[in-house]
CSV table of C-alpha atoms in Angstrom, one decimal:
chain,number,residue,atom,x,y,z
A,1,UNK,CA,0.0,0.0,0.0
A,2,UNK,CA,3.0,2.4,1.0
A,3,UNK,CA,4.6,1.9,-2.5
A,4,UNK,CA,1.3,2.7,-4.3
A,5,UNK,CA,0.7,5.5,-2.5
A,6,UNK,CA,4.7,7.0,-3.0
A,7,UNK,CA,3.9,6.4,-6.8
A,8,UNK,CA,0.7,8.4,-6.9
A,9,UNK,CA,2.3,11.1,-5.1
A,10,UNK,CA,5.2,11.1,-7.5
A,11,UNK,CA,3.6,11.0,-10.0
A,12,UNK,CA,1.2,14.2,-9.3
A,13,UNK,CA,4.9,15.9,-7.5
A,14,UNK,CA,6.2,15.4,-11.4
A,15,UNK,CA,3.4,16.6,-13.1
A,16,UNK,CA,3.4,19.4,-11.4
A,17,UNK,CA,7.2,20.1,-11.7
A,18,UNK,CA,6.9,19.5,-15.6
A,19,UNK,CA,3.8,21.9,-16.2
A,20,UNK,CA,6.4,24.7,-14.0
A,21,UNK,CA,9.9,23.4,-15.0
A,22,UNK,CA,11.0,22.8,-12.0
A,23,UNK,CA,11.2,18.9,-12.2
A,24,UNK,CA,9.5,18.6,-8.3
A,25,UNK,CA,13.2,17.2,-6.6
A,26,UNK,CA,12.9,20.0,-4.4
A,27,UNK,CA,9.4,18.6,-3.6
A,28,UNK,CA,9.8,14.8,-3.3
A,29,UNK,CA,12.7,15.0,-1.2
A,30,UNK,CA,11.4,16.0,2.0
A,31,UNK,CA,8.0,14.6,1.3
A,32,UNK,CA,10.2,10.8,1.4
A,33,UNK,CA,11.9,11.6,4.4
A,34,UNK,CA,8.9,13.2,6.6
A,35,UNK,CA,5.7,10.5,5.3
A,36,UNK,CA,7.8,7.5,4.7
A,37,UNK,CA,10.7,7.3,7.0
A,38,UNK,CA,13.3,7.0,3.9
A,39,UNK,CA,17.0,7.2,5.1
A,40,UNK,CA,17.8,11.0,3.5
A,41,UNK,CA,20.3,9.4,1.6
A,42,UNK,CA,18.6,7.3,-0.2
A,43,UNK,CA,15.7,9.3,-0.9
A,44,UNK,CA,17.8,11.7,-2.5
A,45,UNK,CA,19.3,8.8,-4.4
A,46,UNK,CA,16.1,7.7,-5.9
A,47,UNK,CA,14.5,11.2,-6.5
A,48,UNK,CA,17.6,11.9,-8.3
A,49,UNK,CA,17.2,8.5,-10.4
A,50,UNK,CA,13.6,9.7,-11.2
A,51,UNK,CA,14.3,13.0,-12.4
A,52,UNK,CA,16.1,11.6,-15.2
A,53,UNK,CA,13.2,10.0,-17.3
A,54,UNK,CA,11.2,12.6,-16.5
A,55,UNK,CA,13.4,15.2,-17.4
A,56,UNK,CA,14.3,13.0,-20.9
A,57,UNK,CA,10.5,12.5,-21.6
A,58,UNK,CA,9.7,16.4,-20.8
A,59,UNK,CA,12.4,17.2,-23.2
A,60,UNK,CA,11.1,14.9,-26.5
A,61,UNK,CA,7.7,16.2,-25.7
A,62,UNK,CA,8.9,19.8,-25.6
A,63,UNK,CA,11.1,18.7,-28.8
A,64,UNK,CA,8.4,18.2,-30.6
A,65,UNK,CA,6.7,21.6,-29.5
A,66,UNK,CA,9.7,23.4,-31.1
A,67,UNK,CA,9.4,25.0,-27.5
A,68,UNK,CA,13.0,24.5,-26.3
A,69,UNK,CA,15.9,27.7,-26.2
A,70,UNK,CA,19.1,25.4,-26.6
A,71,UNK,CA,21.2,28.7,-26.7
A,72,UNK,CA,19.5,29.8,-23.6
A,73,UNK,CA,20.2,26.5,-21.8
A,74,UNK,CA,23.6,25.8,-22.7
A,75,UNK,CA,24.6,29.7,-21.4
A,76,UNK,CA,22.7,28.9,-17.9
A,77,UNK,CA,23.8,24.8,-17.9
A,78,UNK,CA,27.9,25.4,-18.6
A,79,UNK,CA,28.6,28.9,-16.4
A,80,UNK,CA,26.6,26.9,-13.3
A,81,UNK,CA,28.6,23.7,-13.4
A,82,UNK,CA,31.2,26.2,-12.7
A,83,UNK,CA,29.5,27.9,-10.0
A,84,UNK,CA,28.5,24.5,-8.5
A,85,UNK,CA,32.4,23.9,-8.2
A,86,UNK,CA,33.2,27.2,-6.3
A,87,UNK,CA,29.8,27.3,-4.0
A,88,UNK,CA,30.8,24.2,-2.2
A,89,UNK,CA,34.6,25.4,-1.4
A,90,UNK,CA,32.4,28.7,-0.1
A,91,UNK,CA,30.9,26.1,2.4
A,92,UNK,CA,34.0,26.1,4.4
A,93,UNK,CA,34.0,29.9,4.8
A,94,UNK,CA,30.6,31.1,4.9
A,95,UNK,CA,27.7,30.7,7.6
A,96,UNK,CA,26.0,28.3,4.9
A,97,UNK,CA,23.0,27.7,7.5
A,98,UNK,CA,21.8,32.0,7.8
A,99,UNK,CA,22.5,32.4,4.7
A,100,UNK,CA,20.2,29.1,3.4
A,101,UNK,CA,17.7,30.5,6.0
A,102,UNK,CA,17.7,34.1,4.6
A,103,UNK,CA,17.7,32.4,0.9
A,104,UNK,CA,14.6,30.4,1.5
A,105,UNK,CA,12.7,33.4,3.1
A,106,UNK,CA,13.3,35.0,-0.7
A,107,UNK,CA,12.6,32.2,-2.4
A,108,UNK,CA,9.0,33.0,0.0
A,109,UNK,CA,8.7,36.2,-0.7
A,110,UNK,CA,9.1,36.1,-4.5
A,111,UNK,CA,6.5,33.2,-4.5
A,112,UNK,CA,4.0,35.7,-2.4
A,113,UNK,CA,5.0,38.4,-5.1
A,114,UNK,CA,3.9,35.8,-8.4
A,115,UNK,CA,0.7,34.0,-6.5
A,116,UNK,CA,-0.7,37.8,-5.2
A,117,UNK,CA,-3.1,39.6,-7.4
A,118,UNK,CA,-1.1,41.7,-10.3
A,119,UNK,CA,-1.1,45.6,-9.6
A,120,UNK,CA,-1.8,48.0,-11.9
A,121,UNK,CA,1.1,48.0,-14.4
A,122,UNK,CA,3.2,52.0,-14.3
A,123,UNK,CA,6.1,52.2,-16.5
A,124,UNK,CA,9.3,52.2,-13.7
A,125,UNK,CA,12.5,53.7,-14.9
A,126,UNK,CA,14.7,53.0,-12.2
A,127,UNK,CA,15.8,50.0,-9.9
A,128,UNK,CA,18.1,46.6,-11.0
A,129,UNK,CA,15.7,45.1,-12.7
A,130,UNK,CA,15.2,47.8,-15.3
A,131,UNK,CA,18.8,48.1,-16.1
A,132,UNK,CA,19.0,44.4,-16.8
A,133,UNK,CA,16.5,44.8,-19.1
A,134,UNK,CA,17.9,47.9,-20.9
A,135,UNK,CA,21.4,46.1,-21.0
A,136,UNK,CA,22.7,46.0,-24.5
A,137,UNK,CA,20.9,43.4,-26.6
A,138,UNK,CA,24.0,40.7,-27.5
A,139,UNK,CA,20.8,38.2,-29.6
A,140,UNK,CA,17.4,38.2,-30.6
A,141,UNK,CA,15.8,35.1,-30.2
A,142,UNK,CA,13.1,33.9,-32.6
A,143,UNK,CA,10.7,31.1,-32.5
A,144,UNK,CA,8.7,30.8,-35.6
A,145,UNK,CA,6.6,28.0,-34.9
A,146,UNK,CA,5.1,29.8,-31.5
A,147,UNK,CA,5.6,33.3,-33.4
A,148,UNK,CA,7.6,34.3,-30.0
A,149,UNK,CA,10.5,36.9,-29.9
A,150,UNK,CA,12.3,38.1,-27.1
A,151,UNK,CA,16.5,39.7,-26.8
A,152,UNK,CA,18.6,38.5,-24.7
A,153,UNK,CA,22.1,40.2,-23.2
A,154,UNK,CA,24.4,36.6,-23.3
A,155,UNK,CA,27.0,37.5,-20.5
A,156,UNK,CA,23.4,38.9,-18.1
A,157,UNK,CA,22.3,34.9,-19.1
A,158,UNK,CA,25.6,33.7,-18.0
A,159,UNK,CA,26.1,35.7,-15.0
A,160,UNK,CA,22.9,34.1,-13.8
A,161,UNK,CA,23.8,30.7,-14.6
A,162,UNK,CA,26.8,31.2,-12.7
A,163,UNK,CA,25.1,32.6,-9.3
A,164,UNK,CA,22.4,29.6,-9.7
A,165,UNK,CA,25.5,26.9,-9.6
A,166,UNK,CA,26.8,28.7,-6.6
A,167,UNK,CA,23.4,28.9,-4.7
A,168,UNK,CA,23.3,25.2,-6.0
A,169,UNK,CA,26.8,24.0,-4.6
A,170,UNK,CA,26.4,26.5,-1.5
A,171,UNK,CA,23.0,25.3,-0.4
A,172,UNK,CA,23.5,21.7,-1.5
A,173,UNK,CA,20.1,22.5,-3.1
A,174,UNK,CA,18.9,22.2,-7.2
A,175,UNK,CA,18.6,25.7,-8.8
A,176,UNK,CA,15.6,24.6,-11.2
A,177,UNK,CA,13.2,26.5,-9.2
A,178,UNK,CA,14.8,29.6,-9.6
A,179,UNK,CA,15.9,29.4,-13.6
A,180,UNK,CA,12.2,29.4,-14.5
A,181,UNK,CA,11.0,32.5,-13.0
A,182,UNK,CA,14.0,34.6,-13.3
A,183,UNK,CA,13.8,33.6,-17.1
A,184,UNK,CA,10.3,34.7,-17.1
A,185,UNK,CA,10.5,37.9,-14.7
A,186,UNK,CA,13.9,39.3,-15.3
A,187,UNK,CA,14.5,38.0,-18.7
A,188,UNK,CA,10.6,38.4,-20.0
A,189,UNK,CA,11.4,35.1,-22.0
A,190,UNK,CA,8.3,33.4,-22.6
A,191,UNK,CA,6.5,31.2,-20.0
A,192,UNK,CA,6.6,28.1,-22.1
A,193,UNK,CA,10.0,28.9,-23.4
A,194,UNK,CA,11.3,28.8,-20.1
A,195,UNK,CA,9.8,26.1,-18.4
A,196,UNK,CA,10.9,23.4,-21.5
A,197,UNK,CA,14.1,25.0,-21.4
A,198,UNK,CA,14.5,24.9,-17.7
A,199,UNK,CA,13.5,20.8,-18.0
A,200,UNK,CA,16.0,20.5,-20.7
A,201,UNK,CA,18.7,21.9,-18.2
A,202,UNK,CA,17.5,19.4,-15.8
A,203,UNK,CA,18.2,16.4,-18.1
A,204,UNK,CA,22.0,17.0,-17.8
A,205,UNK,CA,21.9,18.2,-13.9
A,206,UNK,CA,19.8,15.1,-12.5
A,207,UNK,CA,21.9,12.9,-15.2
A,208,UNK,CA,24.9,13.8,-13.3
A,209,UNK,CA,23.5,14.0,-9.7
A,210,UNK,CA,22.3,10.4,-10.5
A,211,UNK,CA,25.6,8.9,-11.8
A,212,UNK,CA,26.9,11.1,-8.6
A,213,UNK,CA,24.5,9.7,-6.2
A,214,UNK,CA,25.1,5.3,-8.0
A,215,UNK,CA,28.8,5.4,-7.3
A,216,UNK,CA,28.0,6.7,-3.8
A,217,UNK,CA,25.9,3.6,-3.1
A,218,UNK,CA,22.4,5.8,-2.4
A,219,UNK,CA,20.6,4.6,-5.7
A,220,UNK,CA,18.2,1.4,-4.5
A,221,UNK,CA,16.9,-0.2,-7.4
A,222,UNK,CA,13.7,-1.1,-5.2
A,223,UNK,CA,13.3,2.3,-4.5
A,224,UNK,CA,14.3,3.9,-7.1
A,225,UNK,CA,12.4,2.0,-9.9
A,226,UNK,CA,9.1,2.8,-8.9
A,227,UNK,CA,10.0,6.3,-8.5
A,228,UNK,CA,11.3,6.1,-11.9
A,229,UNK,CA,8.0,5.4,-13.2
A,230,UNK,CA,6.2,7.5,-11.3
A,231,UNK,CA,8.0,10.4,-12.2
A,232,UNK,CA,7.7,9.2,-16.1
A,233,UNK,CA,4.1,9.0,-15.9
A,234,UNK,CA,3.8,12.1,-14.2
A,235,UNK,CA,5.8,13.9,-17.1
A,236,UNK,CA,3.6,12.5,-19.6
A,237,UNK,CA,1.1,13.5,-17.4
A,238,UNK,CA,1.9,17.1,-16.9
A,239,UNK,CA,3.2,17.8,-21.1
A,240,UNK,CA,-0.6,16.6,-22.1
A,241,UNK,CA,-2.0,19.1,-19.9
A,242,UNK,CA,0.7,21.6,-21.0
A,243,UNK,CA,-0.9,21.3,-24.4
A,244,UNK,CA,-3.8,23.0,-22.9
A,245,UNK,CA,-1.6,25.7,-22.0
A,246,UNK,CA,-3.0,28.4,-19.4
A,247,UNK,CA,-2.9,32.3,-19.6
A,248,UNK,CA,0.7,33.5,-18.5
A,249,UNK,CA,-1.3,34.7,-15.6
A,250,UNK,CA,-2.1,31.6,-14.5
A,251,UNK,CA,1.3,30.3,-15.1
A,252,UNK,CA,2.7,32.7,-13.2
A,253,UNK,CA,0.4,32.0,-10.5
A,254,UNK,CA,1.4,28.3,-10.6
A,255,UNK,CA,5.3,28.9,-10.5
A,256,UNK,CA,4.4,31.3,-7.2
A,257,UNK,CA,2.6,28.2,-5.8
A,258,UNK,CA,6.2,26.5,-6.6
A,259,UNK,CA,8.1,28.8,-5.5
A,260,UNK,CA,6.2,28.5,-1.9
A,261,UNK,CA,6.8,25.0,-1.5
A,262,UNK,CA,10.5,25.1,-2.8
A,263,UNK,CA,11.2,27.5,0.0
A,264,UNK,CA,9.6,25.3,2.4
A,265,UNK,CA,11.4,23.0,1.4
A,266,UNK,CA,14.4,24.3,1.1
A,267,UNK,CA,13.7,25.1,5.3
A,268,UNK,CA,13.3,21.4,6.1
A,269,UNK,CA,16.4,20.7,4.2
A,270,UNK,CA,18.0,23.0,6.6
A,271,UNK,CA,16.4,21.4,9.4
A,272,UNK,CA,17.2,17.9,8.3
A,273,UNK,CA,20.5,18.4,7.4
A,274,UNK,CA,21.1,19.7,10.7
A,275,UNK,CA,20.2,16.8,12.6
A,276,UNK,CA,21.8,14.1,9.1
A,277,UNK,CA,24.7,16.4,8.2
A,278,UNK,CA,23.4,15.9,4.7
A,279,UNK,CA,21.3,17.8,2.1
A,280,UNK,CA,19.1,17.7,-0.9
């Protein structure tokens, strides 16, 4: 009964993830550790194993959809494996648990900003966020079969995939739940631009954190297959509803909801890796 019940909840934890782009490791995590008594490592181990199908499966559907930004992906995937590297020698230097503390309050607040009600719109011409935006435009991205277009600065991109790896290797934490709406808020890419090219990132991130995770001994094939098929169903899952694609609005509203439960759980990681001495 306790494996059927992990597989619907997997399965709904992925959709979810895929219809955002954040994948839903952030999610599943704490959820296996809390209502089902997993060992932390191994949880991670087999939430890392399930992200990959999912991830793979979310990409061919979003292939398909001509809805992926490979140039986009590849200047956020390759600066952040670098910014992985340095944000875990930071460890040793830097109050990691305040600052993970203050980081999840943000990662709170900016949910409450996306889920609340949308103000009237006044044209702001001041503040960090509208001198990104007025940075000089380095490409212009097109995509002809959603008639979408949208510039770009390539070292702002890069920059940001380089801060996401350190919050990742810092925090011991994925940084999928805060490409999507940064993509979408600071860099006005298109919703479903960003979350396909968010789950495409993914495909190379939980590849590696599973390979990671195998030769460390915390992949269990009992647990981990069922996961695995969980998390595949729940992509299929959440790319047919995707075709039914909601206002940005909505979206937004959606990655806010997200956004809310990443934070939480990025507070119970805190609190169990302070009694483990390991994190998700």
């Amino acid at each position: 009964m306790e494996e059927f019940i992990i597989f619907v909840v997997g399965a709904l934890v992925s959709g979810f993830g895929t219809i955002i782009g954040f994948g839903g490791g952030v999610f599943m995590v704490p959820i296996l550790i809390i209502f089902f008594g997993y060992n932390i490592e191994i949880a991670i181990g087999a939430t890392m194993s399930a992200l990959v199908p999912a991830s793979i499966i979310a990409s061919v559907f979003n292939l398909r959809d001509r809805s992926i930004d490979y140039l986009v992906g590849s200047l956020i995937q390759f600066p952040a494996v670098a910014g992985t590297v340095l944000g875990a020698f930071m460890v040793a230097f830097l109050p990691v648990a305040e600052l993970q503390l203050f980081f999840a309050l943000f990662v709170v607040v900016v949910g409450v900003y996306m889920v609340a009600p949308p103000k009237k719109k006044t044209r702001r011409h001041s503040g960090m966020m509208y001198r990104i935006r007025r940075a000089p435009t380095s490409f212009i991205r097109k995509n002809r079969a959603k008639h979408l277009a949208y510039r770009l600065n390539a070292g702002i991109v890069s920059v940001f995939g380089f801060v996401s790896g350190i919050i990742a290797g810092l925090f011991g934490i994925g940084g999928g739940f805060l490409q999507t709406p940064i993509m979408i808020k600071l860099f006005r890419i298109p919703s479903q631009i960003a979350t396909s090219t968010s789950l495409f990132i993914l495909v190379i991130t939980s590849f590696t954190g599973f390979i990671s995770h195998y030769l460390l001994g915390n992949v269990l094939w009992s647990r981990s297959l069922p996961l695995m098929a969980a998390f595949a169903l729940g992509a299929v899952g959440g790319n047919l509803m995707k075709k039914h694609q909601p206002p940005a609005q909505n979206i937004d509203k959606l990655i806010g909801i997200g956004l809310l439960l990443a934070g939480a759980g990025v507070m119970l990681n805190l609190a169990i890796k302070s009694n483990f001495g390991f994190s998700f």
